[in-house]
Short mmCIF file of C-alpha atoms in Angstrom, two decimals:
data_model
loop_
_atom_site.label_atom_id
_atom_site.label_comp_id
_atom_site.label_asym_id
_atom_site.label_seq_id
_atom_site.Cartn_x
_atom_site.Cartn_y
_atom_site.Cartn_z
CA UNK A 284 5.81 58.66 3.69
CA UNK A 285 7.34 55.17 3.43
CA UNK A 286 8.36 53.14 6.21
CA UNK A 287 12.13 53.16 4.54
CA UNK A 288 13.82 53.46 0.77
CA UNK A 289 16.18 50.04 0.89
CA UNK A 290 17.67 50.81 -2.25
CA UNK A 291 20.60 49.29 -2.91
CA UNK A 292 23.65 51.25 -4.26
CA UNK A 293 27.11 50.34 -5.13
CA UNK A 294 28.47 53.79 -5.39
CA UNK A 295 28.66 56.15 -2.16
CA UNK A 296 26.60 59.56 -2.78
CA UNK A 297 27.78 63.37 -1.71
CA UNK A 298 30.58 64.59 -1.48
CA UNK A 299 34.08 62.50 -0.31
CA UNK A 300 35.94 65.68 0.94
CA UNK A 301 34.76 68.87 2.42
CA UNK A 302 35.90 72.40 3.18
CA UNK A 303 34.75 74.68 5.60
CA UNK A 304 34.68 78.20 4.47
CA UNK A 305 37.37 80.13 6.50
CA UNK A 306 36.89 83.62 7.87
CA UNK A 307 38.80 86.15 9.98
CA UNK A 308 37.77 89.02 12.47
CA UNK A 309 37.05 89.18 15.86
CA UNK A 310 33.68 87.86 17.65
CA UNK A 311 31.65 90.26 19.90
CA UNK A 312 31.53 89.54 23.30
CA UNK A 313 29.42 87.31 24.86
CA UNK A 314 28.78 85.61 21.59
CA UNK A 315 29.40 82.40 22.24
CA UNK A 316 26.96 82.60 24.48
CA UNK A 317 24.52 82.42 22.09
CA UNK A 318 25.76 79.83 19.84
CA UNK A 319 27.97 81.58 17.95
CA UNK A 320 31.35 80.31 17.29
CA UNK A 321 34.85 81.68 15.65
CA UNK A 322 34.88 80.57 12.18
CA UNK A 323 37.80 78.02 11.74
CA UNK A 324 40.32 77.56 8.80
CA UNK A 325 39.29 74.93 6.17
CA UNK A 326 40.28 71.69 7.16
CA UNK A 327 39.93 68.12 5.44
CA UNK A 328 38.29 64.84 5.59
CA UNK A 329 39.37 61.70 5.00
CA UNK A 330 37.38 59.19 3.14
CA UNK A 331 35.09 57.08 5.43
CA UNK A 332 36.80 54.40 7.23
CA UNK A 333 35.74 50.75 7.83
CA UNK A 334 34.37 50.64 11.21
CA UNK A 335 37.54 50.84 13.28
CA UNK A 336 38.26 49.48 16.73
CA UNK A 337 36.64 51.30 19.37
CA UNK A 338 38.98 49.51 22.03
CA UNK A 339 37.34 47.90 25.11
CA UNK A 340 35.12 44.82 25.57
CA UNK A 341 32.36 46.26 23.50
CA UNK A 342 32.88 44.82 20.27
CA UNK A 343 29.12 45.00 18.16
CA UNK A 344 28.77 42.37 15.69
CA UNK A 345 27.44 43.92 11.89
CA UNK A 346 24.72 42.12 10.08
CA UNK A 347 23.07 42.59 6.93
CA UNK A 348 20.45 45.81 6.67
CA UNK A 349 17.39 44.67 8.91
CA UNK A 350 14.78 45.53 6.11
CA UNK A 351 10.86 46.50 7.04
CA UNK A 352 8.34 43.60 7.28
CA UNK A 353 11.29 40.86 6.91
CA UNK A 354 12.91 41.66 10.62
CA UNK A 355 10.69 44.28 12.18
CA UNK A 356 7.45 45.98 12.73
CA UNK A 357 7.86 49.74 11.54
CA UNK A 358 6.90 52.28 14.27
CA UNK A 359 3.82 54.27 13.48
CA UNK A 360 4.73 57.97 14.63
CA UNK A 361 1.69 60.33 14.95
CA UNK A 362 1.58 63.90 13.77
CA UNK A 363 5.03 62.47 12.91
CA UNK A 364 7.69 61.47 10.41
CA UNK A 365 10.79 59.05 9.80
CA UNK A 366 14.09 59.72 8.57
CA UNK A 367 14.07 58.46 4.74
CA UNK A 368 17.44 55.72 4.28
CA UNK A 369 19.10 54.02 1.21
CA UNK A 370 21.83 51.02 1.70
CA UNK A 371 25.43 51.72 0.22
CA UNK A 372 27.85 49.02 0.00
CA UNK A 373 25.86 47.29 2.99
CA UNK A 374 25.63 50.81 5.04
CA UNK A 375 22.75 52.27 5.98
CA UNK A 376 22.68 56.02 4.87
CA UNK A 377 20.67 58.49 6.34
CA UNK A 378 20.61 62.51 6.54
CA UNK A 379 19.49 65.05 8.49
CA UNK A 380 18.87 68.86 8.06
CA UNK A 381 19.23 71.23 10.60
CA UNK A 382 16.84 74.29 9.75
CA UNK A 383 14.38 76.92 11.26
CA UNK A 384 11.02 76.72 9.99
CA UNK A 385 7.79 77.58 10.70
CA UNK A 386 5.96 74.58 12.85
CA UNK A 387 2.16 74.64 14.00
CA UNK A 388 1.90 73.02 17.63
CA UNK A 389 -2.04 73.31 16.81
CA UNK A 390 -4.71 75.16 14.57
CA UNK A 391 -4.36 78.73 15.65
CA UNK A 392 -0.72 78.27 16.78
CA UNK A 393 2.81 78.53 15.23
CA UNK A 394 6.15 79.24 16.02
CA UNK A 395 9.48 79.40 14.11
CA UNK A 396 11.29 76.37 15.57
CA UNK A 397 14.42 74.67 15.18
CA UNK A 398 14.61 71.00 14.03
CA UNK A 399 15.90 67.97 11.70
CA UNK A 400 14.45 67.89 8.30
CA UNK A 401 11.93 70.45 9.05
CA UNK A 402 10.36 68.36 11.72
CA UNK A 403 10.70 69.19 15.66
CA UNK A 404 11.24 66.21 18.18
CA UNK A 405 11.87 64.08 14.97
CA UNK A 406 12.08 62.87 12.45
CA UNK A 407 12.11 58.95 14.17
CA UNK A 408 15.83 57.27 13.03
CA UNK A 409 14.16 53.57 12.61
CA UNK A 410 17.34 50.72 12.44
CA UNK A 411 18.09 47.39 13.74
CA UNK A 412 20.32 45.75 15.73
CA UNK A 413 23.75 44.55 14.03
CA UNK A 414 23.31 47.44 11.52
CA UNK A 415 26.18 49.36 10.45
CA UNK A 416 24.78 52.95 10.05
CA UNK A 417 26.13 56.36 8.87
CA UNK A 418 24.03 59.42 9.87
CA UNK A 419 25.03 62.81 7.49
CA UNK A 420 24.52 66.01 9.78
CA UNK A 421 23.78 68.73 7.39
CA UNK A 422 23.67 72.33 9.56
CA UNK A 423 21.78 75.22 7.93
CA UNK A 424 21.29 77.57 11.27
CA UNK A 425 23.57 80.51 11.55
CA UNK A 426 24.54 78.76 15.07
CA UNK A 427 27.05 75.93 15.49
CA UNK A 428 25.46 72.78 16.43
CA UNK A 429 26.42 68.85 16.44
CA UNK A 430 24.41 65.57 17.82
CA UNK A 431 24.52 63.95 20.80
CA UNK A 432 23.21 59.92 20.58
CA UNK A 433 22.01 59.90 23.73
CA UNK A 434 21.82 55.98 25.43
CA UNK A 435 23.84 55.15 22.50
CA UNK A 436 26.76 52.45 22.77
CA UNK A 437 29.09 53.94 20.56
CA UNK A 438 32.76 54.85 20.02
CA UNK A 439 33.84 58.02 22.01
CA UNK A 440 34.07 60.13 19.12
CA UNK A 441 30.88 59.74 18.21
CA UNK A 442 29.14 60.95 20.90
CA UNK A 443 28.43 64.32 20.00
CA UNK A 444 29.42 66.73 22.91
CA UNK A 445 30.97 69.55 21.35
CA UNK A 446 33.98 70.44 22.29
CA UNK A 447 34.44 67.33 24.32
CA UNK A 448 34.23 64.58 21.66
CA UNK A 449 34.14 66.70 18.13
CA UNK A 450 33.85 70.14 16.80
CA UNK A 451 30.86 72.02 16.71
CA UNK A 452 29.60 71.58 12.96
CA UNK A 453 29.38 75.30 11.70
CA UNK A 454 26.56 76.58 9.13
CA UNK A 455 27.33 74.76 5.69
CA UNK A 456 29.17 72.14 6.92
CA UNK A 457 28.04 68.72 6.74
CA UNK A 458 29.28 66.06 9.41
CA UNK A 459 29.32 62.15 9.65
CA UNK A 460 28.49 60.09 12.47
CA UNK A 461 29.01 56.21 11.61
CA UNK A 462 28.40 53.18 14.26
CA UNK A 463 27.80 49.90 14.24
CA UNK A 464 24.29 49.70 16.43
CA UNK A 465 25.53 46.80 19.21
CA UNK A 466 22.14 47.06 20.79
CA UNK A 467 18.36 47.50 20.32
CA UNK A 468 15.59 49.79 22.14
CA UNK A 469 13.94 52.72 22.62
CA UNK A 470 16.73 55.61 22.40
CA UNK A 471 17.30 59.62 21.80
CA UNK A 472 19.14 61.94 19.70
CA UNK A 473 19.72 65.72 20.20
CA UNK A 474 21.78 68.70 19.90
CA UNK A 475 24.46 68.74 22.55
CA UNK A 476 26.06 72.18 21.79
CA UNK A 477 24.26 75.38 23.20
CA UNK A 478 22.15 72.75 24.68
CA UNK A 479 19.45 74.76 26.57
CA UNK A 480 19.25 76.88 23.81
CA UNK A 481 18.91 74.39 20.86
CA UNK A 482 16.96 71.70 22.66
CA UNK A 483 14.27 74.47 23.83
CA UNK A 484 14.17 74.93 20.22
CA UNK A 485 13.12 71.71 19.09
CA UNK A 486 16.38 70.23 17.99
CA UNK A 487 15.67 66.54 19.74
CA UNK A 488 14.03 62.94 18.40
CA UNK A 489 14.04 59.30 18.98
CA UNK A 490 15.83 56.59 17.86
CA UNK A 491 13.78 52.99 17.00
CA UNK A 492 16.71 49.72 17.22
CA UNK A 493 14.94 46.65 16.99
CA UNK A 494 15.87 43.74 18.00
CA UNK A 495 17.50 41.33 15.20
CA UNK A 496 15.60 38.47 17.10
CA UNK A 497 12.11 39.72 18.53
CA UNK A 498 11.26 38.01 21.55
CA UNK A 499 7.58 38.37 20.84
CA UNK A 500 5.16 39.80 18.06
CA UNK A 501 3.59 43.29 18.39
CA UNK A 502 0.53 44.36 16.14
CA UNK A 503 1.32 48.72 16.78
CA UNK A 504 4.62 49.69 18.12
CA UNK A 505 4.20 53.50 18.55
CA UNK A 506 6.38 56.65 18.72
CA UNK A 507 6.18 59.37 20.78
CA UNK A 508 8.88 62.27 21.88
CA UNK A 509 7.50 64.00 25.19
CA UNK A 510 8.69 68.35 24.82
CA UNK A 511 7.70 71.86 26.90
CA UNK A 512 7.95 74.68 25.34
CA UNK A 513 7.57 78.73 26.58
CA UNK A 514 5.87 80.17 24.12
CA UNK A 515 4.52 83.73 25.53
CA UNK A 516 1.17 84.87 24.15
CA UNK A 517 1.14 86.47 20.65
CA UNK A 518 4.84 85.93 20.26
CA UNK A 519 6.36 83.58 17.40
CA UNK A 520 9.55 81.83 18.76
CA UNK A 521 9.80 79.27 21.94
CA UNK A 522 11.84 81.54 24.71
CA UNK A 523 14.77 78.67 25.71
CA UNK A 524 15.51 80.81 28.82
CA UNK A 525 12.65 80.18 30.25
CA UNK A 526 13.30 77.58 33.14
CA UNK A 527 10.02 77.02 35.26
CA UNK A 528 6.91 78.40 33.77
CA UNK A 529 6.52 76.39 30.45
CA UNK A 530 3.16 76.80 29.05
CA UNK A 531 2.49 74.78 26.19
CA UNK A 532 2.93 70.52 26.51
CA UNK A 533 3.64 68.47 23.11
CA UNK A 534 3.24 65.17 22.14
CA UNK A 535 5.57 64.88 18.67
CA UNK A 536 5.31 68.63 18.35
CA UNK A 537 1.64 68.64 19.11
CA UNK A 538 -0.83 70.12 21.68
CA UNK A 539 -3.74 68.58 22.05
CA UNK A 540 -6.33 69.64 20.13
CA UNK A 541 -3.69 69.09 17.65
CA UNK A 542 -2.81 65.86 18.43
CA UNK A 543 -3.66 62.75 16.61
CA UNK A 544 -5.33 59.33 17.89
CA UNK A 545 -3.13 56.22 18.75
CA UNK A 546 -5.89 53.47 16.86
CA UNK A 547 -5.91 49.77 17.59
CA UNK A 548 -7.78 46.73 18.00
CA UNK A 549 -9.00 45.31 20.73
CA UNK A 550 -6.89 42.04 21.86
CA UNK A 551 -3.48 43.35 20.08
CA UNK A 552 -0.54 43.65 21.23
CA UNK A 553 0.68 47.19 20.99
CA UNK A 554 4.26 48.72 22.15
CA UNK A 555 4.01 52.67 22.68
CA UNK A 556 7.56 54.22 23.33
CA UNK A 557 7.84 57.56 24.94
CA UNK A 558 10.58 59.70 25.14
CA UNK A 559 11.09 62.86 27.29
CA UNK A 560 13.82 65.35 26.44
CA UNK A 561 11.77 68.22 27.81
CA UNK A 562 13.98 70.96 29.96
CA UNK A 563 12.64 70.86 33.66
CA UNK A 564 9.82 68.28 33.85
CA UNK A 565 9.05 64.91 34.20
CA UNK A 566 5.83 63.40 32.86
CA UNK A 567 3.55 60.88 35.06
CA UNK A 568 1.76 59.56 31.60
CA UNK A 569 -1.18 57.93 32.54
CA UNK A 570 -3.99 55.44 30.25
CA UNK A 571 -7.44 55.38 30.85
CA UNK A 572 -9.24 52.24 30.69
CA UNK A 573 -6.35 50.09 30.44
CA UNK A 574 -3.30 48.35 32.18
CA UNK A 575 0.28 47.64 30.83
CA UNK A 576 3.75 46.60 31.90
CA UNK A 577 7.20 49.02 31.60
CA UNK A 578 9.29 46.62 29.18
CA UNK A 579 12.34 48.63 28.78
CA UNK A 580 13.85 51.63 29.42
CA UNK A 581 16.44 53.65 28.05
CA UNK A 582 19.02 51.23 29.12
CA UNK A 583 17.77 48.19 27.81
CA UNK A 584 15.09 45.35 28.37
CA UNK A 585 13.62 45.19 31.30
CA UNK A 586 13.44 40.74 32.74
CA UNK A 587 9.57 39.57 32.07
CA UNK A 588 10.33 38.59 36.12
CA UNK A 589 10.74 42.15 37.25
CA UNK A 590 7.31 43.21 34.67
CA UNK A 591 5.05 45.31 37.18
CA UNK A 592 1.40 46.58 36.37
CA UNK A 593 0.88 49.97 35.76
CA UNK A 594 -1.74 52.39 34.87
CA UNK A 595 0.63 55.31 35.06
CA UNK A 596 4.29 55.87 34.11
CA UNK A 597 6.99 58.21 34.98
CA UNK A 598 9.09 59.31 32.23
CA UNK A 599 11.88 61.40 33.70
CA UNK A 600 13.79 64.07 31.76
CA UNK A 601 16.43 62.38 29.44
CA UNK A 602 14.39 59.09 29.73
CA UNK A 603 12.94 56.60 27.55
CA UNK A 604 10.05 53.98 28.61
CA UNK A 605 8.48 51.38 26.83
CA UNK A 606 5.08 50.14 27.32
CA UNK A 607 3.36 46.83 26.18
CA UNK A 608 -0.47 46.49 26.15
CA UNK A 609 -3.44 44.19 25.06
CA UNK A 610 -6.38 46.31 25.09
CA UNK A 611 -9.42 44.34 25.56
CA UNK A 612 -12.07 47.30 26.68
CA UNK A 613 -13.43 49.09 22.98
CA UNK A 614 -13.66 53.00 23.36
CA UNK A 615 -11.96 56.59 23.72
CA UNK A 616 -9.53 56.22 26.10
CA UNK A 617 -7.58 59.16 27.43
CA UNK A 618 -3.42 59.21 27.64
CA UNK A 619 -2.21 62.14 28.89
CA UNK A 620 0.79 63.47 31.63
CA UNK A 621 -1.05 63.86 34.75
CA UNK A 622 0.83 66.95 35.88
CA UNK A 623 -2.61 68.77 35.88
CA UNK A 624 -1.45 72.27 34.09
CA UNK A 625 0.77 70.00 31.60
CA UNK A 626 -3.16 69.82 30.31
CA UNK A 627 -4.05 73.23 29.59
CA UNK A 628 -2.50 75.49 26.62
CA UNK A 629 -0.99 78.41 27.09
CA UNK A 630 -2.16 79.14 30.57
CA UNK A 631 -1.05 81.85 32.52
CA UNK A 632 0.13 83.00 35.77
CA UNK A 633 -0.06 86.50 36.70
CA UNK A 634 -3.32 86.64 37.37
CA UNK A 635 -5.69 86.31 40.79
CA UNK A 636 -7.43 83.54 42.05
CA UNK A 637 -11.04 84.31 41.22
CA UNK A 638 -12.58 80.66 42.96
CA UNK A 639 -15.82 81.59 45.24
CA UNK A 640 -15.61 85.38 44.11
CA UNK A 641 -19.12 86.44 44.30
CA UNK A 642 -19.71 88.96 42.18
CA UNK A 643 -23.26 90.76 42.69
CA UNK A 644 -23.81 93.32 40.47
CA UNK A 645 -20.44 94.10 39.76
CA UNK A 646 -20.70 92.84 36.09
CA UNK A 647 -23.31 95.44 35.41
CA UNK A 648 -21.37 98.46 36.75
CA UNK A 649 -18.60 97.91 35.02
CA UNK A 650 -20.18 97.55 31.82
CA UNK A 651 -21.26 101.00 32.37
CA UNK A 652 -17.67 102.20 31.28
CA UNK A 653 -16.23 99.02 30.04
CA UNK A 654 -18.97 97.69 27.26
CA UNK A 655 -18.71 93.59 27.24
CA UNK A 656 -17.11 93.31 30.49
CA UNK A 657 -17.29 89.82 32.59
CA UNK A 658 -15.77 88.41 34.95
CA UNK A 659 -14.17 84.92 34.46
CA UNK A 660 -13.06 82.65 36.71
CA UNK A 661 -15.10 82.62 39.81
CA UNK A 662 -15.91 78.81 39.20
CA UNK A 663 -12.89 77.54 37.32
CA UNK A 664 -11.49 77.34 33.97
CA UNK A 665 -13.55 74.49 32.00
CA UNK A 666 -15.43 77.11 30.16
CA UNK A 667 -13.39 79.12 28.60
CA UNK A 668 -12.05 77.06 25.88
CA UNK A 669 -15.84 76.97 24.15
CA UNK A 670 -16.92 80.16 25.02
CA UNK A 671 -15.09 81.44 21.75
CA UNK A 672 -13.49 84.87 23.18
CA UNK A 673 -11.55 86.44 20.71
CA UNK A 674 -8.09 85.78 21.32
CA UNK A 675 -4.47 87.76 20.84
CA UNK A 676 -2.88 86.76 17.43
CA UNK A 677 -0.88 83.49 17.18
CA UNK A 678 -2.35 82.70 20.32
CA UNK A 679 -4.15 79.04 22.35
CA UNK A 680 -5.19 79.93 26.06
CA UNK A 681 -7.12 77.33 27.32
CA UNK A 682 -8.54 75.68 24.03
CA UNK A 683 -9.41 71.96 24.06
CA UNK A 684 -12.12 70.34 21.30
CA UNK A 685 -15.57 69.56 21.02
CA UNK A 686 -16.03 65.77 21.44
CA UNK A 687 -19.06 63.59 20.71
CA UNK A 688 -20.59 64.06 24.01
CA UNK A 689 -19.34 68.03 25.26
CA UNK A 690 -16.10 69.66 25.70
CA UNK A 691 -13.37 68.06 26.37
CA UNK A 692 -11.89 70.55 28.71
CA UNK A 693 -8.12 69.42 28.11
CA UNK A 694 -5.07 70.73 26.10
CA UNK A 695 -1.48 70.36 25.89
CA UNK A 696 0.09 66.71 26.42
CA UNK A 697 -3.14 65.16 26.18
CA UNK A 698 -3.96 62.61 23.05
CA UNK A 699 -6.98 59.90 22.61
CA UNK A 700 -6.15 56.21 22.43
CA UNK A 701 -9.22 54.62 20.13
CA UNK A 702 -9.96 51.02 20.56
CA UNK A 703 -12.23 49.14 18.53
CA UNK A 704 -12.74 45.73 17.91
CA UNK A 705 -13.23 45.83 14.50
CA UNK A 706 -11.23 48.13 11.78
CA UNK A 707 -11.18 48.85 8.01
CA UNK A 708 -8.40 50.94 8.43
CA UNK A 709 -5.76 53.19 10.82
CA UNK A 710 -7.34 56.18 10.00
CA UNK A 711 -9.36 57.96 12.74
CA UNK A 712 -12.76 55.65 13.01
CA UNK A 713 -14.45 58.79 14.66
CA UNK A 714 -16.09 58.90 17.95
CA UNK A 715 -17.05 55.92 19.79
CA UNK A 716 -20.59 54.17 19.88
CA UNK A 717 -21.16 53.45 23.39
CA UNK A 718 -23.27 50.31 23.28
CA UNK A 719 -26.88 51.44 25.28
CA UNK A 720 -26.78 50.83 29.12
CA UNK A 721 -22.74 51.77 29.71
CA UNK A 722 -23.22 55.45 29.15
CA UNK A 723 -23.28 57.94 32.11
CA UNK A 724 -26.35 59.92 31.59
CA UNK A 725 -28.55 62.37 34.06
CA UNK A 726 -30.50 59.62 36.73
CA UNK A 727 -34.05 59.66 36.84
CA UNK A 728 -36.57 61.06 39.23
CA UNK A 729 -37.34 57.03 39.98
CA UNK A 730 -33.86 55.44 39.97
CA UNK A 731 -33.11 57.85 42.99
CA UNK A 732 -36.43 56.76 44.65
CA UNK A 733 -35.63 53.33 43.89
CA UNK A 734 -32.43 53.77 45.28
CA UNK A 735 -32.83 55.96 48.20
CA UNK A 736 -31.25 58.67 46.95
CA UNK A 737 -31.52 62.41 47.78
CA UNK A 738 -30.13 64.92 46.28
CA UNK A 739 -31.28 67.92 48.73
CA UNK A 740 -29.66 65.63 51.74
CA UNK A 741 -25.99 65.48 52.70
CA UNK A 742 -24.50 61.80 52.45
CA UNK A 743 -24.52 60.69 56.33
CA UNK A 744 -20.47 59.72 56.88
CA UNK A 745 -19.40 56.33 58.04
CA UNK A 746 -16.65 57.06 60.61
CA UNK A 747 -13.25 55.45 59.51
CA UNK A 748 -12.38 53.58 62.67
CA UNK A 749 -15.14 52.24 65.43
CA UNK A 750 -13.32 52.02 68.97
CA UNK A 751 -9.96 51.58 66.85
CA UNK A 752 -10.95 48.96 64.93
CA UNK A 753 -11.87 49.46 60.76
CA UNK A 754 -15.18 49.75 59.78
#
């Protein structure tokens, strides 16, 4: 899809006034527990105002529409989308669709999901700061919803907490949300009415403000929305009760091996925003191969003075981070959350530790009354994703991909940064050559003889301190 659709148009589009389609009776109990809300008499809306007063010191200054390759860099969302926009009257226009649909996390795998224009964790707002913006809320669910601009410096009534700053938008009713954006960065959106329930559901994305004034140039700026999801074998909806034991790990609604590469050049300088609006969990996302510096977070721009290395990143729940590399190391590079079963896909619980079992002959017995019996287990997990069991319907345990050199024994929040110094194109370039001499391979009989190395001995250990002092 493109990047935006900056048409210009004098005349406003949809509807000016609105009614809501009244009802009477009484609600069962304990249904507003699930979402569901009286339905209200019709009521009226004025026409759109000019911007009012917000009161306060916060007074953002509009600008004219920031416009693609003039005054920013489009993000480049993977396994992704962005929101579609037009300009009326100097207002950027954009609308969003609150649906259930059926989503795929990865081959093999799909749910019915809740999300904005049939997308979960998206689709990516992309504006700019000084941009006066108007956001249509369109909600097709039977449940009440409205949005919550989360990091946002907006008017109060904007804000999106029903009940607190606005009605809940009921099904068929369309809603406006319209701000001047006062500030630039990485920031969220999400439902903020039957929150555990709609969130768990995939009603969340991210918001892209740049700068009017870039400080610097970046090459690949990056989206990507961080989500857990309990999704119990064989079933087809998330479970949004579900409060510890979340079994399947998205990047942009993906589990790896669904997820796409993020592709770059070597010596670039590439901005990858995450956001993490899972339930319970925070996400240490770590890089492979290289090193970058936290630039902002969720509150704003971080000083180049405070800029620390990292290799790793927390992104806390309701967070945003921003990283800036310059890769300068070709290859495959892992990124991934290094919460080691945010990793795995659809893994389980209930069942015993089966490390060191040794089981004899038991196989064979068992077979006896149970044809095709085996026991699984006894030294770990990595094989099970390529041993091609047949699986329960609509179902992912434990499946990662084939990759150019064996299994890559991995699932979940788990994606593939590839690096190359040369490029035709963004499109996947495929598995990486490694140039001969810097691949791992099997030693030889005479590089351990050369080296004094042997296998059938046990490494002598150096003790840690001699007479207190280091070795």
């Amino acid at each position: 899809m493109s990047d935006s659709d900056p048409t210009s148009k004098k005349e406003a589009e949809g509807p000016t006034r609105r009614s809501v389609i009244a009802s009477s009776g009484a609600v069962a109990a304990g249904a507003a527990a699930l979402g569901v809300l009286r339905a209200r008499p019709a009521r009226a809306m004025p026409l759109p105002p000019v911007v009012p007063a917000t009161g306060g010191v916060f007074a953002p200054k509009k600008m004219p529409p920031g416009m693609p390759g003039r005054d920013y860099q489009p993000v480049v969302v993977p396994n992704g989308t962005k929101c579609p926009w037009k300009i009326v009257d100097g207002v950027k226009v954009f609308h969003l669709v609150v649906e259930e649909f059926e989503h795929e996390f990865a081959p093999g795998l799909k749910a019915f999901c809740w999300g904005y224009n049939r997308q979960v964790n998206g689709p990516v707002l992309e504006m700019v700061e000084g941009d006066h913006v108007r956001i249509y809320v369109t909600n097709r669910l039977e449940a009440p919803t409205t949005v919550h601009w989360h990091g946002f410096l907006i008017p109060n009534g904007m804000d999106g907490v029903g009940g607190l700053n606005q009605k809940a938008i009921l099904k068929g009713e369309t809603y406006r949300y319209e701000f001047v954006m006062g500030q630039h960065g990485t920031l969220m959106f999400h439902a903020h009415h039957d929150e555990m329930t709609q969130m768990a559901m995939g009603l969340t994305g991210m918001v892209v403000v740049h700068p009017r004034k870039p400080e610097r140039k970046i090459d690949r700026d990056f989206a990507l929305v961080l989500h857990e999801w309990r999704l119990d074998v064989g079933s087809k909806r998330p479970n949004p009760n579900e409060m510890i034991e979340f079994n399947l790990l998205t990047i942009n609604g993906k589990a790896f091996p669904g997820t796409e590469p993020l592709v770059m050049k070597t010596g670039q300088r590439v901005r990858i925003r995450l956001a993490n609006l899972s339930a319970m969990d925070h996400h240490p996302i770590h890089i492979h191969g290289l090193a970058f510096h936290v630039t902002e977070t969720d509150g704003g721009q971080i000083p180049k003075t405070a800029w620390v290395p990292e290799t790793t990143v927390l992104v806390a729940v309701g967070q945003t981070r921003t990283i800036e590399l310059e890769p300068g190391i070709p290859g495959d590079w892992a990124m991934h959350c290094h919460m080691t079963h945010h990793v795995m896909n659809q893994m389980g619980h209930g069942f015993p530790n089966m490390i060191g079992v040794k089981k004899g002959e038991l196989d064979a017995d068992v077979r006896k009354i149970l044809p095709g019996y085996m026991t699984m287990g006894e030294t770990g997990m990595g094989d099970m994703g390529e041993m091609g069991m047949p699986v329960p319907h609509n179902s992912l345990p434990m499946v990662g991909q084939r990759g150019k050199h064996d299994y890559i024994t991995m699932g979940g929040m788990f994606t593939i940064l590839k690096v190359r110094d040369k490029l035709d194109s963004y499109e996947d370039p495929g598995w990486y050559e490694n140039p001969k001499g810097t691949l791992s391979i099997a030693a030889t009989d005479q590089e351990l003889k050369r080296d004094g190395i042997d296998p059938a001995s046990d490494p002598k250990p150096v003790p840690g301190a001699v007479r207190g002092v280091g070795v």
